[in-house]
Every structure is written in structure tokens, then in C-alpha cells.
C-alpha atoms as one frame of an Amber mdcrd trajectory, in Angstrom:
protein
  15.710  -2.121  -8.006  15.005   1.275  -9.500  12.220   2.986  -7.531  10.540
   6.089  -8.986   9.272   8.541  -6.385   6.511  11.141  -6.591   6.862  14.156
  -4.306   3.479  15.572  -3.321   4.846  17.976  -0.709   8.150  18.933   0.895
   8.059  19.683   4.577   9.898  19.221   7.836  10.915  16.233   9.888   9.750
  12.680   9.361   8.069  12.144   5.980   4.858  10.334   5.165   5.431   7.633
   2.530   2.307   6.368   0.771   2.473   2.817  -0.623  -0.092   2.052  -3.305
  -2.382  -0.893  -3.978  -2.582  -3.376  -6.858  -3.126  -3.125  -9.822  -2.680
   0.665  -9.844   0.187   3.027  -9.045   0.905   6.116  -6.942  -1.879   8.089
  -8.648  -4.417   6.431  -6.374  -3.034   8.754  -3.654  -3.391  12.016  -5.644
  -6.476  13.431  -3.929  -5.698  12.002  -0.504  -2.175  13.461  -0.595  -3.545
  16.886  -1.508  -5.964  16.704   1.407  -3.254  15.559   3.828  -1.242  18.676
   3.039  -4.289  20.951   3.313  -5.550  19.427   6.554  -2.108  19.485   8.154
  -1.953  23.207   7.421  -5.475  23.724   8.796  -4.426  21.917  11.977  -1.463
  24.224  12.442   1.079  21.478  11.858   4.478  22.300  10.442   4.543  21.191
   6.791   4.969  17.452   6.287   6.789  15.819   3.389   4.485  13.488   1.460
   6.010  10.971  -0.945   4.461   8.177  -3.012   6.960   5.869  -4.719   5.792
   3.416  -7.348   6.418  -0.265  -6.762   8.611  -2.003  -9.340   6.585  -2.591
 -12.480   3.918  -0.036 -11.527   3.355   3.120 -13.546   6.620   4.165 -15.160
   8.746   2.152 -12.723  10.691  -0.551 -14.595  10.266  -4.262 -13.973  13.285
  -5.572 -12.032  15.681  -8.020 -13.630  16.126 -11.562 -12.334  19.051 -10.650
 -10.086  17.087  -7.881  -8.352  13.939  -9.986  -8.106  15.625 -12.977  -6.478
  14.528 -16.580  -6.279  11.599 -17.951  -8.270   9.750 -20.986  -6.930   8.761
 -23.905  -9.138   5.215 -22.541  -9.346   6.442 -19.135 -10.532   6.100 -17.184
  -7.275   8.914 -14.779  -6.376   9.954 -15.750  -2.859  12.519 -12.979  -2.264
  10.995 -10.102  -4.219   9.009  -8.526  -1.367  12.076  -8.437   0.860  14.245
  -7.037  -1.929  11.629  -4.370  -2.605  11.549  -3.445   1.100  15.327  -2.968
   1.076  15.006  -0.769  -2.029  12.343   1.437  -0.443  14.469   1.980   2.658
  17.412   2.803   0.383  15.166   5.416  -1.260  14.302   6.819   2.173  18.004
   7.285   2.883  18.579   8.865  -0.541  15.875  11.380   0.326  17.872  12.321
   3.422  15.767  10.618   6.097  16.401   7.828   8.597  12.753   7.130   9.380
   9.314   7.526   7.848   5.651   7.049   8.583   4.848   4.164   6.242   1.284
   4.048   4.917   0.380   0.875   3.058  -2.958   0.189   1.389  -3.672  -3.400
   0.327  -0.494  -4.632  -1.415   1.183  -1.537  -0.009   0.463  -2.965   3.438
   2.449  -6.105   2.595   5.387  -3.824   1.829   4.932  -1.731   4.984   4.990
  -4.869   7.142   8.071  -6.142   5.319   9.822  -2.868   6.123   8.837  -3.316
   9.776  10.216  -6.869   9.678  13.503  -6.043   7.938  14.134  -2.404   8.910
  12.251  -1.563  12.127  14.738   1.236  12.742  13.290   2.999   9.659   9.744
   3.041  11.064   8.520   6.093  13.000   4.858   5.344  12.384   2.770   2.717
  10.629  -0.603   2.817   8.870  -2.145  -0.383   7.538  -5.176   0.263   5.342
  -7.439  -2.355   3.748  -4.740  -5.005   3.952  -3.780  -8.229   5.683  -0.725
  -9.754   7.325  -1.481 -13.290   6.137   0.343 -15.035   3.333  -1.804 -16.086
   0.394  -3.901 -19.199   0.783  -3.109 -21.906  -1.796  -6.207 -20.881  -3.751
  -5.291 -17.178  -3.692  -1.741 -17.967  -4.729  -2.930 -20.037  -7.682  -5.238
 -17.207  -8.716  -2.434 -14.633  -8.579  -0.102 -16.816 -10.612  -2.824 -17.464
 -13.170  -3.299 -13.707 -13.575   0.459 -13.277 -13.992   0.556 -15.948 -16.684
  -2.435 -14.460 -18.514  -0.896 -10.978 -18.542   2.423 -12.308 -19.811   0.865
 -14.571 -22.453  -1.546 -11.944 -23.786   0.744  -8.946 -23.329  -2.305  -7.212
 -21.893  -4.043  -6.348 -18.631  -7.541  -7.698 -19.294  -7.049 -10.195 -16.464
  -7.172  -7.358 -13.907  -9.698  -5.021 -15.519 -12.302  -6.391 -13.120 -10.793
  -4.111 -10.466 -12.249  -1.168 -12.415 -15.745  -2.583 -12.765 -18.495  -1.947
 -10.215 -19.824  -4.895  -8.222 -23.054  -5.200  -6.279 -21.336  -5.059  -2.874
 -19.217  -1.999  -3.767 -19.666   1.433  -2.225 -21.764   4.024  -4.014 -18.595
   5.921  -4.865 -16.799   2.879  -6.304 -19.852   2.284  -8.523 -19.846   5.863
  -9.832 -18.869   6.428 -13.454 -16.138   8.851 -12.400 -14.363   6.215 -10.326
 -14.944   3.474 -12.912 -13.351   5.708 -15.551 -10.481   6.623 -13.236  -9.626
   3.016 -12.395  -9.978   2.022 -16.040  -7.477   4.706 -17.024  -5.033   3.753
 -14.280  -5.137   0.023 -14.984  -5.015   0.367 -18.783  -1.780   2.331 -18.395
  -0.010  -0.458 -16.476   2.443  -2.724 -18.245   1.401  -6.399 -18.412   4.879
  -7.427 -17.293   4.656  -5.081 -14.322   1.268  -6.451 -13.285   2.650  -9.983
 -13.539   5.736  -9.100 -11.488   3.651  -7.697  -8.654   1.369 -10.731  -8.621
   4.330 -13.129  -8.502   5.887 -11.027  -5.718   2.699 -11.071  -3.642   2.193
 -14.793  -4.236   5.626 -15.512  -2.801   5.347 -13.412   0.348   5.528 -14.900
   3.827   3.015 -14.619   6.662   3.756 -11.418   8.599   1.278 -11.617  11.467
   4.153 -11.932  13.918   5.238  -8.401  13.009   2.152  -6.745  14.458   3.323
  -7.248  18.037   6.750  -5.788  17.195   5.375  -2.368  16.234   6.187   0.093
  19.020   5.406   3.353  17.225   2.148   5.256  16.791  -0.003   3.266  14.386
  -3.240   3.347  12.435  -5.334   0.431  11.216  -8.038   1.487   8.771 -10.713
  -0.513   6.979 -13.625   0.218   4.695 -16.839  -1.248   6.069 -17.650  -2.806
   2.666 -14.162  -4.149   1.945 -14.673  -7.771   0.831 -11.065  -8.891   1.323
  -9.967  -6.862   4.375 -13.174  -6.077   6.289 -13.254  -4.555   9.772 -13.871
  -8.022  11.233 -10.426  -9.125  10.059  -8.613  -5.819  10.554  -9.710  -5.063
  14.125  -7.765  -8.125  15.337  -4.703  -6.719  13.574  -5.012  -3.556  15.650
  -5.574  -5.640  18.785  -2.380  -7.572  18.026  -0.322  -4.347  18.136   0.038
  -4.636  21.893   3.130  -2.400  22.090   1.860   0.382  19.838  -0.237   3.501
  20.314  -2.741   2.228  17.755  -6.052   3.610  16.568  -8.613   1.716  14.517
 -10.737   3.605  11.991 -13.674   2.129  10.102 -14.633   4.129   7.022 -18.335
   3.987   6.206 -19.663   3.232   2.715 -16.158   2.317   1.581 -14.693  -0.744
  -0.062 -11.128  -1.879  -0.623  -9.711   1.380  -2.020 -10.569   3.661   0.893
  -8.037   6.360  -0.015  -9.722   6.754  -3.409 -13.320   6.253  -2.273 -13.102
   8.467   0.833  -9.841  10.445   0.602 -10.960  12.997   3.197 -11.602  10.366
   5.878  -8.255   8.715   5.202  -6.460  12.072   5.156  -7.965  12.988   8.540
  -6.767   9.709  10.036  -3.278  10.153   8.584  -2.925  13.737   9.806  -3.828
  12.476  13.270  -1.115   9.830  12.908   1.424  12.491  11.935   0.456  14.488
  15.042   0.909  11.424  17.256   4.289  10.598  15.712   5.525  14.141  16.231
   4.342  14.104  19.840   6.143  10.804  20.430   9.482  12.023  19.050
């Protein structure tokens, strides 16, 4: 797999790698990454490298071929794609000259972070799981993902996921704002239909990763927006509790939905700078 990386900052030591959500790309981290760098400097920390690679099929990153994707189930789910993507991201880490990273996954990015923990625990110096889950898809969720994939492929468009840009009654005030609606609309409109479909088929085929939470032995962060409909604090606190071998902190972000790093980038940046401090202390 060909992974395209965005470098927000070059620093010292273990890098921070930001893994984006669906159906957007690394740009969702733009403001948060800027604040991470600024707040690290304010805290007197030595500069930290901040990277944000795009998942295959996201942004300008090409859709993998069949050989790189791996097996496809009868229902169309990609059962090996998440693991193959995790290998590719660790390969990128090595190409950047590092053995370990602090992996920060938001939503679908959290699936990838947990897969890296499962397949390459030696590459994990710290872990942040934001607005995500360790469960595999339920049958209903899987069917919904695969339907979206089919619609995007058949229409050669992304209308099936434009609902992510629209405000909903339960959303935060910020997510309902015209600025954020316009931003998400721009990001999603720029995605390739084939790339959206690939990511949905990859996520539909992923395994349950709850057993990985107890294997994390590094400093960790679990973060949830209080208004997140799919990964609320009530479901994410138990994830933090399951990290029995980790120095873990749970952060609930107020007036925030599923895209906490976009809705409240300063709160997320503060939590991540604290994680960097804890990782450096633990080294």
C-alpha cells in the first residue's frame, strides 16, 4: 500500500502520528496539530514531530489494488485490509526513521491504532483512542457500510456519506455551525467514491479488538465527546477501565460530538500534549 504522509512539525524523539476519521482525510487534524505544536512549546517541551498520514483511498492517497487489499468476503467486506493497512503504517514509521510512535486514532483511526497494537506492539510508545470503539461491526452496521460502499461505486459519487457534513439535532453547537458544515462538505466532496467504498469495506471486515485493551502497557489516553452518538462516554469509559496495564487517562470533552478534534481542537491538543509528556517521562 502507498501511504501519503503529511508533516505538520519536525521535532525530537518519538513522533505523534494522527490517524483520521471517516469519511474525511488528514485535514481534519489541521487545527489540532497546529495547537499541539504551540502548546508543546508553551509547556517547555522539546519540539515533537507531528505526522498525519492519509489512509488508503483518503484524500490523494490511492486506492490499493486487490493484492494489497487482501481477501474479500462473499458479502464484499475486506477481511484482511485493516491488518495490511496496519503493516503499511508501521512500514511508514520505519521509513521516517522511527521505531515507535504515539498513535492517535479518532473513530476509524482508532480501529487502525488498535490493529497496530495487535500486530506491532513494539511500535507503540503511547496510545490515544478518541471517539472510537474496539468492537467489530454488528450485522446491521456491516450491512449499512457495505450498502454505502455499493452506492458510492455504482453512482461514482459520495452522496451516500454527505450526511456526515449535515447538522443534526443532537450535534454540538460547533458541529451545527455553518463554518463546520462548509468545512466537512468541502472535505467529503473532495474524496474519491472508490476510496470511500474501500474504507467502508475495510471497516466492515475488521475483527473485534477488545482483547487488545488489556495488552496496552504504555501511557494512554481515552477521549470522548459528551454528545458523541456512536462512541459516547458511557461506552468509552469501560475501554479505559479495560486498560489495566496502562497509565491511562480518560477525558470527556463537553459540547462535543463524534469529531472532537475538529469541534474542540484545543481540548484535544491539551490532552495529547499531556500524553506526550507522560510518554517522555516513561522512556
